[in-house]
Coordinates of C-alpha atoms in Angstrom, one line a residue:
Chain A
D98 CA 0.0 -0.1 0.0
T99 CA 1.7 3.2 -1.2
E100 CA -1.3 5.4 -1.0
V101 CA -1.6 8.7 0.9
T102 CA -5.4 9.6 1.3
Q103 CA -6.8 13.1 1.9
T104 CA -10.4 14.2 2.7
P105 CA -12.4 16.3 1.5
K106 CA -11.4 16.4 -2.1
H107 CA -13.1 20.0 -2.5
L108 CA -14.0 22.4 0.2
V109 CA -15.5 25.8 -0.2
M110 CA -15.3 28.0 3.2
G111 CA -16.2 31.4 4.0
M112 CA -13.6 33.8 5.9
T113 CA -15.3 33.1 9.2
N114 CA -15.6 29.4 9.1
K115 CA -13.4 26.9 10.9
K116 CA -12.7 23.7 8.8
S117 CA -10.1 20.6 9.0
L118 CA -8.4 19.0 6.2
K119 CA -7.2 15.4 6.9
C120 CA -4.7 13.1 5.6
E121 CA -3.9 9.3 6.2
Q122 CA -1.3 7.1 5.4
H123 CA -0.6 3.3 6.2
M124 CA 2.9 2.7 4.9
G125 CA 4.6 3.1 8.4
H126 CA 6.3 6.5 7.5
R127 CA 7.2 8.6 10.4
A128 CA 7.3 12.0 8.6
M129 CA 4.3 13.7 7.3
Y130 CA 4.1 17.0 5.5
W131 CA 1.8 19.6 4.5
Y132 CA 2.1 21.7 1.2
K133 CA 0.2 24.5 -0.5
Q134 CA 0.2 24.7 -4.3
K135 CA -1.3 27.8 -6.2
A136 CA -2.2 27.0 -9.8
K137 CA 0.8 26.6 -12.3
K138 CA 3.2 26.9 -9.3
P139 CA 5.4 24.3 -7.4
P140 CA 4.4 23.1 -4.1
E141 CA 5.5 25.1 -1.2
L142 CA 6.5 23.2 2.1
M143 CA 4.4 24.6 5.1
F144 CA 4.9 22.0 8.0
V145 CA 6.8 18.8 8.8
Y146 CA 6.0 16.6 11.4
S147 CA 8.6 13.8 12.3
Y148 CA 7.5 11.2 15.0
E149 CA 4.4 13.0 15.6
K150 CA 6.3 16.1 16.6
L151 CA 6.3 19.2 14.6
S152 CA 9.8 19.6 13.2
I153 CA 9.5 22.4 10.6
N154 CA 7.0 25.3 10.2
E155 CA 7.9 27.6 7.3
S156 CA 6.4 30.7 8.9
V157 CA 3.0 29.9 8.2
P158 CA 0.2 32.2 9.6
S159 CA -1.5 31.1 12.6
R160 CA -4.6 30.7 11.0
F161 CA -3.3 27.4 9.7
S162 CA -2.7 24.9 12.6
P163 CA -1.4 21.4 12.1
E164 CA -2.0 18.5 14.3
C165 CA -0.5 15.1 14.4
P166 CA -2.8 12.6 16.4
N167 CA -0.8 9.7 15.8
S168 CA 1.8 8.4 13.2
S169 CA -0.8 7.6 10.4
L170 CA -2.9 10.9 10.6
L171 CA -2.2 14.4 10.0
N172 CA -4.8 17.2 10.1
L173 CA -4.7 20.9 9.3
H174 CA -7.2 23.1 11.2
L175 CA -8.3 26.4 9.1
H176 CA -9.6 29.3 10.6
A177 CA -10.4 32.8 9.7
L178 CA -8.8 32.2 6.2
Q179 CA -8.5 34.7 3.6
P180 CA -9.4 34.5 -0.2
E181 CA -5.6 34.3 -1.2
D182 CA -5.2 31.0 0.8
S183 CA -7.4 29.3 -2.0
A184 CA -5.2 26.6 -3.3
L185 CA -4.6 22.9 -3.6
Y186 CA -3.4 21.6 -0.1
L187 CA -1.2 18.7 -0.5
C188 CA -0.1 16.0 2.2
A189 CA 2.8 13.8 1.9
S190 CA 4.7 11.2 3.8
S191 CA 7.9 9.6 4.0
Q192 CA 10.4 7.5 5.8
D193 CA 12.4 9.3 8.4
G194 CA 15.6 8.2 7.3
G195 CA 18.1 11.0 8.5
Q196 CA 20.8 11.1 5.8
G197 CA 19.2 8.3 3.5
R198 CA 17.0 8.5 0.7
Y199 CA 13.4 9.6 1.8
E200 CA 11.2 10.4 -1.4
Q201 CA 7.7 11.8 -0.4
Y202 CA 4.5 10.3 -1.4
F203 CA 1.9 12.8 -2.0
G204 CA -2.0 12.5 -1.6
P205 CA -4.5 13.6 -4.3
G206 CA -4.8 17.1 -2.5
T207 CA -7.9 19.1 -1.3
R208 CA -8.9 22.0 -3.7
L209 CA -9.6 24.8 -1.1
T210 CA -11.9 27.8 -2.3
V211 CA -12.3 30.7 0.4
T212 CA -15.0 32.9 -0.3
Chain B
G21 CA 18.2 32.7 -0.9
Q22 CA 17.4 29.6 -2.6
N23 CA 17.5 29.3 -6.7
I24 CA 16.3 26.2 -8.4
D25 CA 15.7 27.0 -12.2
Q26 CA 14.0 24.9 -15.0
P27 CA 12.8 25.8 -18.4
T28 CA 9.0 26.7 -18.1
E29 CA 7.8 24.8 -21.1
M30 CA 9.3 22.2 -23.5
T31 CA 7.5 20.5 -26.6
A32 CA 8.7 17.2 -28.0
T33 CA 7.5 14.5 -30.5
E34 CA 6.3 11.0 -29.4
G35 CA 8.8 8.7 -29.7
A36 CA 11.8 11.0 -29.2
I37 CA 14.1 11.8 -26.5
V38 CA 13.9 14.9 -24.4
Q39 CA 16.3 16.4 -21.5
I40 CA 14.9 18.7 -19.0
N41 CA 17.5 20.6 -17.3
C42 CA 17.5 22.0 -13.8
T43 CA 20.3 24.2 -12.1
Y44 CA 20.4 24.8 -8.2
Q45 CA 22.0 27.2 -5.8
T46 CA 20.7 26.2 -2.4
S47 CA 22.0 26.5 1.2
G48 CA 22.6 22.8 2.0
F49 CA 22.2 19.9 -0.3
N50 CA 21.0 16.5 0.8
G51 CA 19.9 14.9 -2.7
L52 CA 17.9 15.9 -5.5
F53 CA 14.5 14.6 -6.6
W54 CA 12.5 14.6 -9.9
Y55 CA 8.8 14.3 -9.7
Q56 CA 6.1 14.2 -12.5
Q57 CA 3.0 16.0 -12.0
H58 CA -0.1 15.5 -14.3
A59 CA -2.6 18.6 -14.3
G60 CA -5.0 18.2 -11.3
E61 CA -3.2 15.4 -9.7
A62 CA -0.7 14.9 -7.1
P63 CA 3.3 14.7 -7.9
T64 CA 4.5 11.3 -8.2
F65 CA 8.3 10.2 -7.5
L66 CA 10.5 9.7 -10.4
S67 CA 14.1 9.6 -9.3
Y68 CA 16.6 10.6 -6.7
N69 CA 20.3 11.4 -7.0
V70 CA 22.6 12.2 -4.2
L71 CA 26.0 11.3 -5.7
D72 CA 27.2 12.5 -9.1
G73 CA 26.4 10.5 -12.1
L74 CA 23.6 8.9 -13.8
E75 CA 20.6 6.7 -12.5
E76 CA 18.6 4.9 -14.9
K77 CA 15.0 3.5 -14.3
G78 CA 13.4 2.3 -17.7
R79 CA 12.6 5.1 -20.0
F80 CA 13.7 7.7 -17.3
S81 CA 17.1 8.6 -16.4
S82 CA 18.3 11.3 -14.2
F83 CA 21.9 13.0 -13.9
L84 CA 23.6 15.0 -11.0
S85 CA 26.9 17.1 -11.0
R86 CA 27.1 18.5 -7.5
S87 CA 30.1 20.7 -8.4
K88 CA 28.1 22.4 -11.1
G89 CA 24.8 22.7 -9.3
Y90 CA 23.3 20.8 -12.2
S91 CA 20.8 17.9 -12.8
Y92 CA 18.9 16.6 -15.8
L93 CA 16.1 14.3 -16.5
L94 CA 16.0 12.4 -19.5
L95 CA 12.8 10.8 -20.9
K96 CA 13.4 8.3 -23.8
E97 CA 10.7 6.9 -26.1
L98 CA 8.4 9.5 -25.3
Q99 CA 4.7 8.6 -25.1
M100 CA 1.5 11.0 -25.1
K101 CA 1.0 10.2 -21.4
D102 CA 4.4 11.8 -20.7
S103 CA 2.9 15.2 -21.2
A104 CA 2.9 16.7 -17.7
S105 CA 4.9 19.0 -15.8
Y106 CA 8.3 17.7 -14.5
L107 CA 9.4 19.2 -10.8
C108 CA 13.1 19.4 -10.0
A109 CA 13.5 19.4 -6.2
V110 CA 16.4 20.0 -3.8
S111 CA 16.5 18.6 -0.4
R112 CA 18.4 21.2 1.5
R113 CA 18.2 19.1 4.7
P114 CA 16.4 16.1 5.9
H115 CA 12.3 16.5 5.0
M116 CA 13.1 19.9 3.6
L117 CA 12.3 19.9 -0.3
T118 CA 12.4 23.1 -2.3
F119 CA 10.7 22.7 -5.5
G120 CA 11.8 24.5 -9.0
G121 CA 9.1 26.1 -10.9
G122 CA 8.7 23.1 -12.8
T123 CA 8.9 22.3 -16.7
R124 CA 5.5 21.7 -18.5
L125 CA 6.4 19.2 -21.1
M126 CA 4.0 18.8 -24.2
V127 CA 4.4 15.7 -26.3
K128 CA 2.9 15.9 -29.7
P129 CA 2.1 13.0 -32.1

């Protein structure tokens, strides 16, 4: 099983709403990631969890709040977003191999529209 | 700053060979990855290079020169389904991937 799943597939939310994006993997990977991808742009790293602990936060605004309840699950809680936050949000996972090779496996993404 | 440069677009003919170049200047280097991304889909892993030289995997090969800050992805026997964006990504340290802007490849009959 080399699959990363994400729900929902599409999400439309108002600027005052609170919503959550969910990500799951069953590959035994101990590193999980959130990326943001705008149209015709590359993915931009937002957060990294390693062994269920937040290890990298790329100066993401606090209206995005990540959570890693266990080694298979990753959530992204959204609150008071802006229209410019509309994008494809990608989750990824990888082995936590230190200096070794650790390709990231991406989920299909959640397409978020903020109105 | 981090610079990872790729051509924006390329066009090639079905059955031909195409080479997509990537140059990088980054603080830290822990390997270089190539990903393929079809429109509206997630990126999928193609190759990884951490030592200089050529890595071959079927119709796809990737080359790295660390001293030159240069990599290329070589696609042979192009098929229509190879039309996609190809993303060069540098790992500056474990877990930290920085992507280039991507190269949109169009394969024509």
